[in-house]
Amino acid sequence: MSQIYTRIALIGLGLVAGSLSLATRRAGLAAETVGTSRSPETRAIAREINLVDRVTDTAAEAVKDADLVVLCVPVGAMEAVTKEIAPHLAEGATVTDVGSVKRDVIAQVAPHLPKGVHFIPGHPLAGTEHSGPRSGFAELFDNRYTILTPPPETDPDAVARLRAYWEGCGALVEVMEPDHHDLVLAVTSHTPHLIAYTMVGVADDLRRVTDSEVIKYSAAGFRDFTRIAASDPTMWRDVFLTNKDATLEILGRFTEELFALQRAIRTGDGAHLHDYFTRTRAIRRGIIEAGQDTDAPDFGRVGQRKEGPGE
Ligand code: NAP
């Protein structure tokens, strides 16, 4: 793969930014990667482990002469970092982000960008429950989707270049409307995370009654919930605060289905339960056939090096 950008600036140096830097290096997609983070601790770790080619103390310095700027901070912090970098962006640069919600991020970022800068919102559907500068790895995006949501008037060459960059990082790229993205993600990621948080919370209450049995006998179903529920609290707080409408819509549907299953259990309607579980099993099969998860029992945990893809 050949070089696509001259200088890539990463604002934020956590899981996603670190993985992007390592994937960029792996494929030689940029002459230089520059990164910054708000805390001196994160910047020091990034320097120590050589996470990017150059760590700067401010976001303004990081974006200087960059032809690609990637905002890799929690969704709720996008507006503040955009205001900080806006006066320092190079003419013709592309600004993108990796935020898990799109409509709200566009509303935060777009009004502050100067003319002559291309804004192409993005979201890699890849993550883990780990965070921080030490958690990134070059393979994070391999064979996982990245969704771009450019406004209709965006320069097609700038979109094609960003698409090529993500493909160079190993991703499959799709273009989508921001609202559609937010609804799809409410179904596939945001609401499942909320349900996992709830289930682990319920078990935590129960633990006080059963005196640690929940942990001791933790079976696969519950363990999978705990992995998801260990995800970064700041990131997920921001996701629910900013993807409110779509999440509430899906939660409403979820609650209706849950009541229907509750009723089937109460009335002993085995046929309903069996039909329902048959339908859901087919969905799992579809995910495996699409190459988005392993067919191995228990997610192939035995002897596995890393946890599976997250978001
Ligand atoms: P992370 O590992 O927790 O890193 C977050 C970075 O943002 C750190 O550099 C942190 O700086 C910085 N930051 C936090 N709060 C900030 C604030 N108020 N102002 C400025 N900087 C701030 O997070 P991540 O998992 O890489 O997530 C980054 C973005 O990617 C989020 O928008 C998230 O929605 C999205 N995303 C996450 C995943 C996932 O599964 N994790 C997947 C796809 C997309 P310090 O360390 O210096 O405090």
mmCIF file of C-alpha atoms in Angstrom, residues 259-277:
data_model
loop_
_atom_site.group_PDB
_atom_site.id
_atom_site.type_symbol
_atom_site.label_atom_id
_atom_site.label_comp_id
_atom_site.label_asym_id
_atom_site.label_seq_id
_atom_site.Cartn_x
_atom_site.Cartn_y
_atom_site.Cartn_z
ATOM 1 C CA PHE A 259 -42.817 -8.230 27.681
ATOM 2 C CA ALA A 260 -43.953 -10.648 24.947
ATOM 3 C CA LEU A 261 -41.295 -13.165 26.010
ATOM 4 C CA GLN A 262 -42.153 -12.624 29.677
ATOM 5 C CA ARG A 263 -45.773 -13.413 28.858
ATOM 6 C CA ALA A 264 -44.769 -16.538 26.898
ATOM 7 C CA ILE A 265 -42.817 -17.778 29.915
ATOM 8 C CA ARG A 266 -45.682 -17.050 32.302
ATOM 9 C CA THR A 267 -48.282 -18.757 30.113
ATOM 10 C CA GLY A 268 -45.999 -21.663 29.227
ATOM 11 C CA ASP A 269 -46.080 -20.825 25.493
ATOM 12 C CA GLY A 270 -43.171 -23.046 24.443
ATOM 13 C CA ALA A 271 -43.986 -22.703 20.738
ATOM 14 C CA HIS A 272 -43.546 -18.922 20.920
ATOM 15 C CA LEU A 273 -40.203 -19.254 22.720
ATOM 16 C CA HIS A 274 -38.970 -21.903 20.292
ATOM 17 C CA ASP A 275 -39.960 -19.896 17.209
ATOM 18 C CA TYR A 276 -38.345 -16.773 18.611
ATOM 19 C CA PHE A 277 -35.050 -18.483 19.457
#
